[in-house]
Amino acid sequence: MALFSSPCKPPIMCPKFHRIRAIQTPFSSKSSISKTSNLDAPRISISAPAKLINTPIQKAQFRSSLSSPAELDEGIPSSVIIFVKGLSQSTSEGGLKAAFSQFGEVSRVKVITDKKTKQSLGFAYVWFTREEHARAALEEMNGKFFEGRFLYVSIAKPGSCKSRPKPTPYKF
């Protein structure tokens, strides 16, 4: 039994064209990089000829106005995000903030909940304003017994606390 059968015609085959010949064809682009009087701003060309004659090449400098990956996620000023797993369903954001505030300033706490039932899924993210406070909380709270359960605490992976769009269901 075939897993897939296409109602379309089979693809047209061209026996005289070989992959090797296509790769060996030399690149001959007529496009060129325009010389500008403003050499302070480096430019990047998407297509350029194989040989650049009499064109000065500069190192491109990239700058980011963001100071940490946390700003990409939530728009919060520079912070360190801690991932906390093993929470009971009764754990509140206020209780978690109180527990982690003993190590330093906590800017935000987010307990992840089920969208339908609104019950805790047993993990949360805690945003600290300083890295040394986050490290102290990590060392002290990892493996600690909290509200009837043992916690697993680690530094959150970049992008892990973003909300993800719901995938569209597959239609047959």
Coordinates of N, CA and C in Angstrom, one line a residue:
M1 N 0.8 -1.2 0.0 CA 0.0 0.0 0.0 C 0.9 1.2 0.0
A2 N 0.6 2.2 -0.9 CA 1.4 3.4 -1.0 C 1.0 4.4 0.1
L3 N 1.9 5.0 0.7 CA 1.6 6.0 1.7 C 1.2 7.3 1.1
F4 N 1.7 7.6 -0.1 CA 1.4 8.9 -0.8 C 1.3 8.6 -2.3
S5 N 0.3 9.1 -2.9 CA 0.2 9.0 -4.3 C -0.3 10.4 -4.8
S6 N 0.4 10.9 -5.7 CA 0.1 12.3 -6.2 C -0.9 12.2 -7.4
P7 N -1.9 13.0 -7.4 CA -2.8 13.0 -8.6 C -2.2 13.8 -9.7
C8 N -1.1 14.5 -9.5 CA -0.4 15.3 -10.5 C 0.4 14.4 -11.4
K9 N 0.8 14.9 -12.6 CA 1.7 14.2 -13.5 C 3.1 14.1 -12.8
P10 N 3.9 13.1 -13.2 CA 5.2 12.9 -12.7 C 6.1 14.1 -13.2
P11 N 7.1 14.5 -12.4 CA 8.0 15.6 -12.8 C 8.7 15.3 -14.1
I12 N 8.9 16.4 -14.9 CA 9.6 16.3 -16.1 C 11.1 16.1 -15.9
M13 N 11.7 15.1 -16.5 CA 13.1 14.9 -16.3 C 13.9 15.4 -17.5
C14 N 15.0 16.0 -17.2 CA 15.9 16.5 -18.2 C 17.2 15.7 -18.2
P15 N 17.4 14.7 -18.9 CA 18.6 13.8 -18.8 C 19.9 14.5 -19.2
K16 N 19.8 15.5 -20.0 CA 21.1 16.1 -20.5 C 21.7 17.1 -19.5
F17 N 20.9 17.6 -18.6 CA 21.5 18.5 -17.6 C 21.9 17.8 -16.4
H18 N 23.1 18.0 -16.0 CA 23.7 17.4 -14.9 C 24.0 18.4 -13.8
R19 N 23.9 17.9 -12.6 CA 24.2 18.8 -11.4 C 25.6 19.3 -11.4
I20 N 26.6 18.5 -11.8 CA 28.0 18.9 -11.8 C 28.2 20.1 -12.8
R21 N 27.6 20.1 -13.9 CA 27.8 21.2 -14.9 C 27.2 22.5 -14.3
A22 N 26.1 22.4 -13.6 CA 25.5 23.6 -13.1 C 26.4 24.2 -12.0
I23 N 27.1 23.4 -11.3 CA 28.0 23.9 -10.2 C 29.2 24.5 -10.9
Q24 N 29.7 23.9 -12.0 CA 31.0 24.3 -12.6 C 30.8 25.6 -13.4
T25 N 29.6 26.0 -13.7 CA 29.4 27.2 -14.4 C 29.9 28.4 -13.6
P26 N 30.8 29.2 -14.2 CA 31.3 30.4 -13.4 C 30.3 31.4 -13.2
F27 N 30.4 32.1 -12.1 CA 29.5 33.2 -11.7 C 29.8 34.4 -12.5
S28 N 28.9 34.9 -13.2 CA 29.1 36.1 -14.0 C 28.0 37.1 -13.7
S29 N 28.1 37.9 -12.7 CA 27.1 38.9 -12.4 C 27.5 40.2 -12.8
K30 N 26.6 41.0 -13.4 CA 26.9 42.3 -13.9 C 26.7 43.4 -12.8
S31 N 26.2 42.9 -11.6 CA 25.9 43.9 -10.6 C 27.2 44.3 -9.9
S32 N 27.3 45.5 -9.4 CA 28.5 45.9 -8.7 C 28.1 46.7 -7.4
I33 N 29.1 46.8 -6.6 CA 28.9 47.5 -5.4 C 29.2 49.0 -5.7
S34 N 28.3 49.9 -5.3 CA 28.5 51.3 -5.6 C 29.4 51.8 -4.5
K35 N 30.4 52.7 -5.0 CA 31.3 53.3 -4.0 C 30.5 54.6 -3.5
T36 N 30.5 54.7 -2.2 CA 29.9 55.9 -1.6 C 31.0 56.7 -0.9
S37 N 30.6 58.0 -0.8 CA 31.6 58.9 -0.1 C 31.5 58.7 1.4
N38 N 30.5 58.1 1.9 CA 30.3 57.9 3.3 C 30.9 56.5 3.7
L39 N 32.2 56.5 4.0 CA 32.8 55.2 4.3 C 32.7 54.8 5.8
D40 N 32.0 55.7 6.6 CA 31.8 55.4 8.0 C 30.8 54.3 8.2
A41 N 29.8 54.2 7.3 CA 28.8 53.2 7.5 C 29.0 52.0 6.6
P42 N 29.4 50.9 7.1 CA 29.7 49.7 6.2 C 28.4 49.2 5.6
R43 N 28.5 48.7 4.4 CA 27.4 48.2 3.6 C 27.6 46.8 3.4
I44 N 26.5 46.1 3.3 CA 26.5 44.6 3.0 C 25.8 44.4 1.7
S45 N 26.5 43.7 0.7 CA 25.9 43.4 -0.6 C 25.4 42.0 -0.6
I46 N 24.2 41.8 -1.1 CA 23.7 40.4 -1.2 C 24.2 39.7 -2.4
S47 N 24.4 40.4 -3.5 CA 25.0 39.8 -4.7 C 26.1 40.7 -5.2
A48 N 27.3 40.1 -5.4 CA 28.5 40.8 -5.8 C 29.2 40.0 -6.8
P49 N 30.0 40.7 -7.7 CA 30.8 39.9 -8.6 C 31.9 39.1 -7.9
A50 N 32.4 38.1 -8.6 CA 33.4 37.2 -8.0 C 34.7 38.0 -7.6
K51 N 35.1 39.0 -8.4 CA 36.3 39.7 -8.1 C 35.9 41.2 -7.8
L52 N 36.4 41.7 -6.7 CA 36.1 43.1 -6.5 C 37.5 43.8 -6.7
I53 N 37.5 44.7 -7.7 CA 38.7 45.4 -8.1 C 38.6 46.8 -7.6
N54 N 39.7 47.3 -7.0 CA 39.8 48.6 -6.4 C 38.7 49.0 -5.5
T55 N 38.2 48.1 -4.8 CA 37.1 48.4 -3.8 C 37.6 48.2 -2.4
P56 N 37.6 49.2 -1.6 CA 38.1 49.0 -0.2 C 37.1 48.1 0.6
I57 N 37.6 47.2 1.4 CA 36.7 46.3 2.1 C 36.9 46.7 3.6
Q58 N 35.8 46.9 4.3 CA 35.8 47.2 5.7 C 35.2 46.1 6.5
K59 N 35.5 46.1 7.8 CA 34.9 45.2 8.7 C 33.5 45.8 9.0
A60 N 32.5 44.9 9.0 CA 31.2 45.4 9.3 C 31.1 45.4 10.9
Q61 N 30.5 46.4 11.4 CA 30.3 46.5 12.9 C 28.8 46.4 13.2
F62 N 28.5 45.5 14.1 CA 27.1 45.3 14.4 C 26.9 45.7 15.9
R63 N 25.9 46.5 16.1 CA 25.6 46.9 17.4 C 24.1 46.6 17.8
S64 N 23.9 46.3 19.0 CA 22.6 46.0 19.5 C 22.2 47.0 20.6
S65 N 21.1 47.5 20.6 CA 20.6 48.4 21.7 C 20.1 47.7 22.9
L66 N 19.9 46.4 22.7 CA 19.4 45.6 23.8 C 20.5 45.0 24.6
S67 N 20.4 45.0 25.9 CA 21.5 44.5 26.8 C 21.4 43.1 27.2
S68 N 20.2 42.5 27.0 CA 20.1 41.1 27.4 C 18.9 40.4 26.6
P69 N 18.9 39.1 26.5 CA 17.9 38.4 25.8 C 16.5 38.6 26.5
A70 N 16.5 38.9 27.8 CA 15.2 39.1 28.5 C 14.5 40.3 27.9
E71 N 15.2 41.3 27.4 CA 14.5 42.4 26.7 C 13.8 42.0 25.5
L72 N 14.3 41.1 24.8 CA 13.7 40.6 23.6 C 12.4 39.9 23.9
D73 N 12.4 39.1 25.0 CA 11.2 38.4 25.4 C 10.1 39.2 25.9
E74 N 10.3 40.1 26.8 CA 9.3 40.8 27.5 C 9.3 42.3 27.5
G75 N 10.4 42.9 27.0 CA 10.4 44.4 27.0 C 10.8 44.9 28.4
I76 N 11.3 44.1 29.3 CA 11.6 44.5 30.7 C 13.1 44.9 30.6
P77 N 13.5 45.9 31.4 CA 14.9 46.3 31.5 C 15.8 45.1 31.8
S78 N 17.1 45.3 31.6 CA 18.0 44.2 31.8 C 17.7 43.4 33.1
S79 N 17.5 42.1 32.9 CA 17.2 41.2 34.0 C 17.7 39.8 33.7
V80 N 17.7 39.0 34.8 CA 18.1 37.6 34.7 C 16.8 36.8 35.0
I81 N 16.5 35.8 34.2 CA 15.3 35.0 34.4 C 15.7 33.6 34.9
I82 N 15.0 33.3 36.0 CA 15.1 32.0 36.7 C 13.9 31.1 36.3
F83 N 14.2 29.8 36.0 CA 13.1 28.8 35.7 C 13.0 28.0 37.0
V84 N 11.7 27.9 37.4 CA 11.4 27.1 38.6 C 10.4 26.0 38.3
K85 N 10.8 24.8 38.6 CA 9.9 23.6 38.3 C 9.7 22.8 39.5
G86 N 8.5 22.2 39.6 CA 8.2 21.3 40.7 C 7.2 22.0 41.7
L87 N 6.5 23.0 41.2 CA 5.6 23.8 42.1 C 4.3 23.0 42.2
S88 N 3.6 23.2 43.4 CA 2.3 22.7 43.6 C 1.3 23.5 42.8
Q89 N 0.1 23.0 42.6 CA -0.9 23.7 41.9 C -1.4 24.9 42.7
S90 N -1.3 24.9 44.0 CA -1.7 26.0 44.8 C -0.7 27.1 44.9
T91 N 0.5 27.0 44.4 CA 1.5 28.0 44.4 C 1.0 29.3 43.7
S92 N 1.1 30.4 44.4 CA 0.7 31.7 43.7 C 1.9 32.5 43.4
E93 N 1.7 33.5 42.5 CA 2.8 34.3 42.1 C 3.3 35.2 43.3
G94 N 2.4 35.6 44.1 CA 2.7 36.4 45.3 C 3.6 35.6 46.3
G95 N 3.2 34.3 46.5 CA 4.0 33.4 47.4 C 5.4 33.2 46.9
L96 N 5.4 33.0 45.6 CA 6.7 32.7 44.9 C 7.6 33.9 45.0
K97 N 7.0 35.1 44.7 CA 7.8 36.4 44.8 C 8.3 36.6 46.2
A98 N 7.5 36.3 47.2 CA 7.9 36.5 48.6 C 9.1 35.5 48.9
A99 N 9.0 34.3 48.4 CA 10.1 33.3 48.7 C 11.4 33.7 48.0
F100 N 11.4 34.2 46.8 CA 12.6 34.6 46.0 C 13.1 36.0 46.3
S101 N 12.2 36.9 46.9 CA 12.7 38.2 47.2 C 13.7 38.3 48.3
Q102 N 13.8 37.2 49.1 CA 14.9 37.2 50.2 C 16.3 37.2 49.6
F103 N 16.4 36.9 48.3 CA 17.7 36.9 47.7 C 18.1 38.2 46.9
G104 N 17.1 39.0 46.7 CA 17.3 40.3 46.0 C 16.0 40.7 45.3
E105 N 16.1 41.8 44.6 CA 14.9 42.5 44.0 C 14.4 41.6 42.9
V106 N 13.1 41.2 43.0 CA 12.4 40.5 42.0 C 11.5 41.4 41.2
S107 N 11.7 41.5 39.9 CA 10.9 42.5 39.1 C 9.6 41.9 38.6
R108 N 9.6 40.6 38.5 CA 8.3 39.9 37.9 C 8.4 38.4 38.3
V109 N 7.2 37.9 38.4 CA 7.0 36.4 38.6 C 5.8 36.0 37.7
K110 N 6.0 34.9 37.0 CA 5.0 34.4 36.1 C 4.8 32.9 36.3
V111 N 3.7 32.5 36.9 CA 3.4 31.1 37.1 C 2.6 30.7 35.8
I112 N 3.1 29.6 35.2 CA 2.5 29.2 33.9 C 1.2 28.4 34.2
T113 N 0.1 28.7 33.6 CA -1.1 28.0 33.9 C -1.7 27.5 32.6
D114 N -2.6 26.5 32.8 CA -3.3 25.9 31.6 C -4.3 27.0 31.2
K115 N -4.4 27.2 29.9 CA -5.3 28.2 29.3 C -6.8 27.9 29.6
K116 N -7.2 26.6 29.6 CA -8.6 26.3 29.8 C -9.0 26.2 31.2
T117 N -8.2 25.5 32.0 CA -8.6 25.3 33.4 C -8.0 26.4 34.4
K118 N -7.1 27.1 33.9 CA -6.4 28.2 34.7 C -5.6 27.6 35.9
Q119 N -5.3 26.3 35.9 CA -4.6 25.7 37.0 C -3.1 25.8 36.6
S120 N -2.3 25.8 37.7 CA -0.8 25.9 37.5 C -0.3 24.6 36.8
L121 N 0.6 24.8 35.9 CA 1.2 23.6 35.3 C 2.5 23.1 36.1
G122 N 2.8 23.8 37.2 CA 3.9 23.3 38.0 C 5.2 24.0 37.8
F123 N 5.2 25.0 36.9 CA 6.5 25.7 36.7 C 6.2 27.2 36.6
A124 N 7.3 28.0 36.8 CA 7.2 29.4 36.7 C 8.5 30.1 36.3
Y125 N 8.5 31.3 36.0 CA 9.7 32.1 35.7 C 9.7 33.3 36.7
V126 N 10.9 33.6 37.2 CA 11.2 34.7 38.1 C 12.2 35.6 37.5
W127 N 11.9 36.9 37.4 CA 12.8 37.9 36.9 C 13.5 38.6 38.0
F128 N 14.9 38.5 38.0 CA 15.7 39.2 39.0 C 16.3 40.4 38.3
T129 N 16.5 41.5 39.0 CA 17.1 42.7 38.4 C 18.6 42.6 38.3
R130 N 19.2 41.8 39.2 CA 20.7 41.6 39.2 C 21.1 40.1 39.1
E131 N 22.2 39.9 38.4 CA 22.6 38.5 38.1 C 23.1 37.8 39.4
E132 N 23.7 38.6 40.3 CA 24.2 37.9 41.5 C 23.1 37.5 42.5
H133 N 22.0 38.2 42.4 CA 20.8 37.8 43.2 C 20.2 36.6 42.6
A134 N 20.1 36.5 41.3 CA 19.6 35.3 40.7 C 20.5 34.1 41.0
R135 N 21.8 34.2 40.9 CA 22.7 33.1 41.2 C 22.5 32.6 42.7
A136 N 22.4 33.6 43.6 CA 22.2 33.2 45.0 C 20.9 32.5 45.2
A137 N 19.8 32.9 44.5 CA 18.5 32.2 44.6 C 18.6 30.8 44.0
L138 N 19.3 30.7 42.9 CA 19.5 29.4 42.2 C 20.2 28.4 43.2
E139 N 21.3 28.9 43.8 CA 22.1 28.0 44.7 C 21.3 27.6 45.9
E140 N 20.5 28.5 46.5 CA 19.8 28.3 47.7 C 18.5 27.5 47.5
M141 N 17.8 27.8 46.4 CA 16.4 27.3 46.2 C 16.4 25.9 45.5
N142 N 17.5 25.6 44.7 CA 17.5 24.4 43.9 C 17.5 23.2 44.9
G143 N 16.5 22.3 44.8 CA 16.4 21.2 45.6 C 15.7 21.4 47.0
K144 N 15.3 22.7 47.2 CA 14.7 23.0 48.5 C 13.2 22.6 48.5
F145 N 12.7 22.2 49.7 CA 11.3 21.8 49.9 C 10.5 23.1 50.0
F146 N 9.5 23.3 49.1 CA 8.7 24.5 49.1 C 7.2 24.1 48.9
E147 N 6.4 24.5 49.8 CA 5.0 24.2 49.8 C 4.7 22.7 49.5
G148 N 5.4 21.8 50.1 CA 5.1 20.4 50.0 C 5.8 19.7 48.8
R149 N 6.7 20.4 48.1 CA 7.3 19.8 46.9 C 8.8 20.3 46.9
F150 N 9.6 19.4 46.2 CA 11.0 19.8 46.0 C 11.1 20.6 44.7
L151 N 11.8 21.7 44.7 CA 12.0 22.6 43.6 C 13.2 22.2 42.8
Y152 N 13.1 22.4 41.5 CA 14.2 22.4 40.5 C 14.3 23.8 40.0
V153 N 15.5 24.5 40.2 CA 15.7 25.9 39.8 C 16.9 25.9 38.9
S154 N 16.8 26.7 37.8 CA 17.9 26.9 36.9 C 17.7 28.2 36.2
I155 N 18.8 28.6 35.5 CA 18.7 29.8 34.7 C 17.9 29.5 33.5
A156 N 16.9 30.3 33.1 CA 16.0 30.0 32.0 C 16.8 30.1 30.7
K157 N 16.4 29.3 29.7 CA 17.0 29.3 28.4 C 16.5 30.5 27.6
P158 N 17.3 31.2 26.8 CA 16.7 32.3 26.1 C 15.6 31.9 25.2
G159 N 14.5 32.7 25.2 CA 13.3 32.5 24.4 C 12.4 31.5 25.0
S160 N 12.7 30.9 26.2 CA 11.8 29.9 26.7 C 10.6 30.4 27.4
C161 N 10.6 31.7 27.7 CA 9.4 32.2 28.4 C 8.5 33.1 27.5
K162 N 8.8 33.0 26.2 CA 7.9 33.6 25.2 C 6.6 32.8 25.1
S163 N 5.5 33.6 24.8 CA 4.3 32.9 24.5 C 4.3 32.5 23.1
R164 N 3.9 31.2 22.8 CA 4.0 30.7 21.5 C 2.6 30.7 20.9
P165 N 2.5 31.0 19.6 CA 1.1 30.9 19.0 C 0.6 29.5 18.9
K166 N -0.7 29.3 19.0 CA -1.3 28.0 18.9 C -1.1 27.5 17.4
P167 N -0.6 26.2 17.3 CA -0.4 25.7 15.9 C -1.8 25.4 15.3
T168 N -1.8 25.6 14.0 CA -3.0 25.3 13.2 C -3.2 23.8 13.1
P169 N -4.4 23.3 13.3 CA -4.5 21.8 13.1 C -4.4 21.4 11.7
Y170 N -3.8 20.2 11.5 CA -3.6 19.6 10.2 C -4.9 19.2 9.6
K171 N -5.2 19.6 8.4 CA -6.4 19.2 7.7 C -6.2 18.2 6.6
F172 N -7.0 17.3 6.5 CA -6.9 16.3 5.4 C -7.6 16.7 4.2

